Short mmCIF file of C-alpha atoms in Angstrom, two decimals:
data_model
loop_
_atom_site.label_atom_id
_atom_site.label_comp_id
_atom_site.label_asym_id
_atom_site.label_seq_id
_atom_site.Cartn_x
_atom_site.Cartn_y
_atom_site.Cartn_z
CA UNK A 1 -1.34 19.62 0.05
CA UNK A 2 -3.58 18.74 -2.64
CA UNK A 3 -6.90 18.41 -2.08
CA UNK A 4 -8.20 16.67 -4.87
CA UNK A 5 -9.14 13.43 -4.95
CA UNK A 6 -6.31 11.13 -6.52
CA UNK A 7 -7.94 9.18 -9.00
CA UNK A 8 -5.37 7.79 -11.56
CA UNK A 9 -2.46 5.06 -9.54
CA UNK A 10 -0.98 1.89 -9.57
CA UNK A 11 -2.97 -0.11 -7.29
CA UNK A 12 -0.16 -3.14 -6.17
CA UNK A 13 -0.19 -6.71 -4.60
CA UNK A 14 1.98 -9.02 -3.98
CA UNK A 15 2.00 -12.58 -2.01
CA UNK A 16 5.30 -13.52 -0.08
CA UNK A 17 6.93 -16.77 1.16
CA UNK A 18 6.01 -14.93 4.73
CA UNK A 19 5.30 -11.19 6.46
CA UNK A 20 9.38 -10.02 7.07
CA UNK A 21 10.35 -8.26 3.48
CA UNK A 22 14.03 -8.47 4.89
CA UNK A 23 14.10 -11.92 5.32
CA UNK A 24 11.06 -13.44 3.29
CA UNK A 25 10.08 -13.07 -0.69
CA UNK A 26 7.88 -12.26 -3.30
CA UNK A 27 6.24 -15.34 -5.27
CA UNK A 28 3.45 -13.18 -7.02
CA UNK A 29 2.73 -9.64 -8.04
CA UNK A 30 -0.29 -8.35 -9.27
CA UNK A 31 -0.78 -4.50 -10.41
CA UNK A 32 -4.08 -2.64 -12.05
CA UNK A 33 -3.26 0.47 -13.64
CA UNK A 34 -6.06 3.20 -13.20
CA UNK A 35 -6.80 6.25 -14.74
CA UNK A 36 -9.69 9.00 -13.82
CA UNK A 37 -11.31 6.27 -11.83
CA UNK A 38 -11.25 3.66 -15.07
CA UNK A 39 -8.94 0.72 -14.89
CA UNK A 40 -6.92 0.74 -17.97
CA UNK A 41 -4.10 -1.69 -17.62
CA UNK A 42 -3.51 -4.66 -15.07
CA UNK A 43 -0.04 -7.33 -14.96
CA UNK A 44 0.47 -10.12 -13.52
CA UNK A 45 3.47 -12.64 -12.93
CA UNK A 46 4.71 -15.75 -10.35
CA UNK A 47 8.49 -14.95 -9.09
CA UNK A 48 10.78 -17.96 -8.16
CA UNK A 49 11.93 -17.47 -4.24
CA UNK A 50 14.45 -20.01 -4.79
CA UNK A 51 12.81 -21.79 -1.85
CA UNK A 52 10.34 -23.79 -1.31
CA UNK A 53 6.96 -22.98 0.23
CA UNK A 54 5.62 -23.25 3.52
CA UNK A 55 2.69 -25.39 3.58
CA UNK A 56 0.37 -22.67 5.51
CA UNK A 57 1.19 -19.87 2.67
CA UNK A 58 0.48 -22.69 -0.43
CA UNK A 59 -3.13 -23.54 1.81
CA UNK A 60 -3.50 -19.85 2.14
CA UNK A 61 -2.68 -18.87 -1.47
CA UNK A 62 -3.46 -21.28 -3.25
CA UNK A 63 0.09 -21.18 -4.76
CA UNK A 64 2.55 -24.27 -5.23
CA UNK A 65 6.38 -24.90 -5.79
CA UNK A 66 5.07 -26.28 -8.93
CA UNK A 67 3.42 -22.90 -10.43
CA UNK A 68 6.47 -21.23 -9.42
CA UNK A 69 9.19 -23.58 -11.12
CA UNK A 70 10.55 -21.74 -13.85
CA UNK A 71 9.32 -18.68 -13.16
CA UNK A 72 11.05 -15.53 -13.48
CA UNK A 73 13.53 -14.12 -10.96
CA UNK A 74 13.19 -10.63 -8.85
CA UNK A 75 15.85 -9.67 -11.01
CA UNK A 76 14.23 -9.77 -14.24
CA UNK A 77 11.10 -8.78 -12.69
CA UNK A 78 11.42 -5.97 -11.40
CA UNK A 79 12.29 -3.41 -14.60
CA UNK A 80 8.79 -4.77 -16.18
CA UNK A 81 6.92 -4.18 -12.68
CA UNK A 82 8.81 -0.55 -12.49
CA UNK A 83 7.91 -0.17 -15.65
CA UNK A 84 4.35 -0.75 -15.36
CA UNK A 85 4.19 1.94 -12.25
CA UNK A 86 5.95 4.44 -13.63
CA UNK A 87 5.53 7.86 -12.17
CA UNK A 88 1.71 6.60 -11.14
CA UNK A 89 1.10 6.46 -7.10
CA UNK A 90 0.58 3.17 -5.30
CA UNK A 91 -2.21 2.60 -3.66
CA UNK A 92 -2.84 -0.59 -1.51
CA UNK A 93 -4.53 -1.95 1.22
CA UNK A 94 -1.45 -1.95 3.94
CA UNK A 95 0.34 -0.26 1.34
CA UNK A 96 3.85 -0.17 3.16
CA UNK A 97 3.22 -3.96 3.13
CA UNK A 98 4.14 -4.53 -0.32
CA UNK A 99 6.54 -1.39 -1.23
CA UNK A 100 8.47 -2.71 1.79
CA UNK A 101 9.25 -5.90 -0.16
CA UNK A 102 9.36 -4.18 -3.57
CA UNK A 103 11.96 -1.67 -2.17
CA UNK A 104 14.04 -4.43 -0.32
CA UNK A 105 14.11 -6.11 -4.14
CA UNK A 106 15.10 -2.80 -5.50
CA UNK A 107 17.92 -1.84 -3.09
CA UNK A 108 19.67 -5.86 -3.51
CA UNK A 109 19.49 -5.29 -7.22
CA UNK A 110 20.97 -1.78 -6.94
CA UNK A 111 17.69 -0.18 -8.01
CA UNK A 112 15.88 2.84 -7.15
CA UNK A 113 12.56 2.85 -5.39
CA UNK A 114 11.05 5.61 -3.84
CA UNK A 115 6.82 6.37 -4.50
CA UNK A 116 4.32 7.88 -2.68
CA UNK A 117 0.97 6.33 -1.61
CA UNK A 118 -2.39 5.63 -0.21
CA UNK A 119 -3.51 3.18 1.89
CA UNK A 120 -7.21 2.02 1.80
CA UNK A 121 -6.80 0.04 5.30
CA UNK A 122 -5.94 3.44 7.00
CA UNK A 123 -8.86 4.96 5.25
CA UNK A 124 -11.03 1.86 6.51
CA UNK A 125 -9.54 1.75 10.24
CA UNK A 126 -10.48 5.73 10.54
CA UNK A 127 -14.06 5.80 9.26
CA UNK A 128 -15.06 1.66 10.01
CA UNK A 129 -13.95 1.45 13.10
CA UNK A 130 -17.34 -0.73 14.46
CA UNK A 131 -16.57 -3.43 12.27
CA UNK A 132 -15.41 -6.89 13.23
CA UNK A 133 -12.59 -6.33 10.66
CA UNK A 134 -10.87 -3.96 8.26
CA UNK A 135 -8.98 -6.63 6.28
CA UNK A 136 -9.35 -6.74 2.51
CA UNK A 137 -11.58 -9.86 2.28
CA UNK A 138 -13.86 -8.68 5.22
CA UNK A 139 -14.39 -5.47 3.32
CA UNK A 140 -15.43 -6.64 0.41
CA UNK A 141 -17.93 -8.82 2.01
CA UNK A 142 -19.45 -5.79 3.65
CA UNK A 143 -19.09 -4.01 0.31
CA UNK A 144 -20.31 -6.38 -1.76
CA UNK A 145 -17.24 -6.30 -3.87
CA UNK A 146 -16.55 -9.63 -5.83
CA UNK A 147 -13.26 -10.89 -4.43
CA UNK A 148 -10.97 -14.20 -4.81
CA UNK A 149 -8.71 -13.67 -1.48
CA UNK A 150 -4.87 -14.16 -1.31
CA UNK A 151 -4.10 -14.02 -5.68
CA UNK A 152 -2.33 -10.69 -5.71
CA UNK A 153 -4.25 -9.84 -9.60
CA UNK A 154 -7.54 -10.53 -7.88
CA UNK A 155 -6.77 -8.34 -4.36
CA UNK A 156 -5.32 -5.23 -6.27
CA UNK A 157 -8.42 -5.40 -8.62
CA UNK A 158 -10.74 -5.40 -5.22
CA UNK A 159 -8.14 -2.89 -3.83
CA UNK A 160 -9.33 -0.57 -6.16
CA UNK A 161 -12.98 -0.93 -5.86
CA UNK A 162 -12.66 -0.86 -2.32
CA UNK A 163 -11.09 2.74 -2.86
CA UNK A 164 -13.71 4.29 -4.72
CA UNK A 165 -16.09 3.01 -1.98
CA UNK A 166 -14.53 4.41 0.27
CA UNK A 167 -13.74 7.82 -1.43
CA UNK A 168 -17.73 7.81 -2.11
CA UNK A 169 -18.28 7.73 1.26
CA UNK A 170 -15.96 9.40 2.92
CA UNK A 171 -13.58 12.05 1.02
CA UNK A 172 -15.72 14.46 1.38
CA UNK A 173 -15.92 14.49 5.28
CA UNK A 174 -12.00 13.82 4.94
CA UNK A 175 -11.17 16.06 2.85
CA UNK A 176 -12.37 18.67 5.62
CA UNK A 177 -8.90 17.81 7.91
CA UNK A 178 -6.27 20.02 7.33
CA UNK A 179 -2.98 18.45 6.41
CA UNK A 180 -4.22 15.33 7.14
CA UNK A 181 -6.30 13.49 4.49
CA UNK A 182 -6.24 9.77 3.57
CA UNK A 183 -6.65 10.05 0.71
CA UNK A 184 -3.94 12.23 -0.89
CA UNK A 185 -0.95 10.45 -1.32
CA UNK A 186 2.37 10.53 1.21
CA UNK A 187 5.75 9.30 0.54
CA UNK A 188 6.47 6.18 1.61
CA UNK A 189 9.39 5.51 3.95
CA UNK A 190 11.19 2.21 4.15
CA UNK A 191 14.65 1.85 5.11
CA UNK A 192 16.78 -1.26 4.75
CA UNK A 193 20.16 -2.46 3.54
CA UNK A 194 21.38 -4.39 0.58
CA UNK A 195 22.02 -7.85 1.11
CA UNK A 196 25.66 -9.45 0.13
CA UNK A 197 25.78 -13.19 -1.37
CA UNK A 198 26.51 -16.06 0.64
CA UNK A 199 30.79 -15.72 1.60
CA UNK A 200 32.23 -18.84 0.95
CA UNK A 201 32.77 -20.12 4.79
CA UNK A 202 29.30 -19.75 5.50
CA UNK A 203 29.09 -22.51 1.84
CA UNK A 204 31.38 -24.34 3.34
CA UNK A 205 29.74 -24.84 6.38
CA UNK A 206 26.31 -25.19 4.97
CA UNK A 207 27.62 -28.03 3.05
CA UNK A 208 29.55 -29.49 5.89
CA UNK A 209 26.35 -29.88 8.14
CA UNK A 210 24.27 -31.25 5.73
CA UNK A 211 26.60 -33.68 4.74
CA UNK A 212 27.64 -35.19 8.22
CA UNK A 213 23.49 -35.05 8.98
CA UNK A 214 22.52 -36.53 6.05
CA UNK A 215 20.39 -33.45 5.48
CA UNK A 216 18.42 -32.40 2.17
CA UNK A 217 17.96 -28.70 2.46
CA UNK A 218 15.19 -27.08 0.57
CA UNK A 219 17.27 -24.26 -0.73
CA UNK A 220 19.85 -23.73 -2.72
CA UNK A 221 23.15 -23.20 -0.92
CA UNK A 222 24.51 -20.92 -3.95
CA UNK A 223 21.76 -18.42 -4.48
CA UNK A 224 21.74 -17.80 -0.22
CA UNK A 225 22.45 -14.08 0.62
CA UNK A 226 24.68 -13.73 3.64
CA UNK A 227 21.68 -12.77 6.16
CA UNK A 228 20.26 -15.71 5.09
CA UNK A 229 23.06 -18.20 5.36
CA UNK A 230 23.93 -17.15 8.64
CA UNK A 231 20.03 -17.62 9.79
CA UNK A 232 20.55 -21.18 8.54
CA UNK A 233 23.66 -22.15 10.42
CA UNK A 234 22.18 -21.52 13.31
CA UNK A 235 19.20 -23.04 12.70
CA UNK A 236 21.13 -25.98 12.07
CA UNK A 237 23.47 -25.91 14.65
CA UNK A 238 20.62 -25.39 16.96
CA UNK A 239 18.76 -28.30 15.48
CA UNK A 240 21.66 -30.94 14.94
CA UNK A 241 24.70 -29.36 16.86
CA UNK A 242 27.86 -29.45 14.89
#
């Protein structure tokens, strides 16, 4: 394994409609592009779920329906995102976090994903383990790294100072462990299937229940995935019987 320390990556964010990447969805993805230690590049967009938002994620977020109508789909997203990586490492805090969701995008648009990466909250829950926390926004607090919490531009720029902290402080005494330093990057390992478009009986019944309940759903029947339509048919059917 390579011992030195990794110090050009793709540091990645995102912010989701919830924490399941096979069942929830990206609404924001932020990525700083770094380069012996020097941020060189960053990107930014809003995604369009197709849903709308629960209220805790717009209070935590600070993100609306609003900001997100007319945004761009996965779909076109995710070339310019893939792009923007490239051949770089990821690094993020809960790294799996967010390449979960990217690779779940990838494999339902019959796109290939696979990266490997670093994770600053392993690093932190290793060699922090007295503090209160070892999420991002406690961190930076005990850093002193400026931070704006929950925008995905603002936590993969803190993501990144929060690395070199961390690889000031501790790669040396890390680097020490055989086979087993944080900080060199691993592949990343997430395994899920694609997801097939809503079949036409599960439309038909969507439709069906709403109608007869007088229901306004806050989703679009047509842009469902199967998974998803089924999940809703029995949360309907649980809700308002048939």
């Amino acid at each position: 394994m390579d011992r030195k320390l990794t110090e050009s990556y793709v540091c990645i964010d995102l912010e989701t409609t919830g924490l399941e990447a096979k069942r929830d969805r990206i609404i924001e993805i932020g990525a700083v592009q770094v380069e012996n230690n020097r941020i060189v590049r960053e990107w930014e967009t809003f995604v369009d779920p197709d849903r709308k938002l629960d209220e805790n994620i717009a209070a935590l977020t600070g993100i609306h329906d609003e900001q997100l109508c007319g945004a761009p789909q996965i779909a076109e997203v995710l070339p310019e995102v893939f792009a923007f990586i490239g051949d770089h490492v990821l690094l993020g805090h809960r790294v799996m976090f967010d390449y979960a969701f990217l690779k779940k995008a990838a494999v339902d648009n019959r796109m290939s994903f696979e990266k490997r990466g670093i994770d600053t909250l392993k690093i932190a829950r290793k060699y922090l383990p007295q503090l209160e926390s070892r999420g991002l926004e406690y961190l930076c607090r005990y850093y002193g790294i400026r931070h704006c919490a929950h925008r995905a531009l603002e936590d993969a720029r803190a993501t990144v100072l929060l690395y070199q902290k961390l690889a000031e402080q501790f790669y040396e005494k890390e680097a020490a462990v055989d086979d087993q330093n944080l900080f060199c990057p691993r592949p990343l390992c997430y395994h899920v299937k694609r997801d097939t478009p809503v079949t036409i009986p599960q439309k038909e019944q969507l439709y069906k229940l709403a109608d007869k309940h007088k229901l306004v759903l806050e989703y679009d029947i047509e842009k469902l995935t199967r998974s998803e339509a089924s999940r809703q048919i029995d949360r309907l059917l649980a809700e308002y019987g048939r």
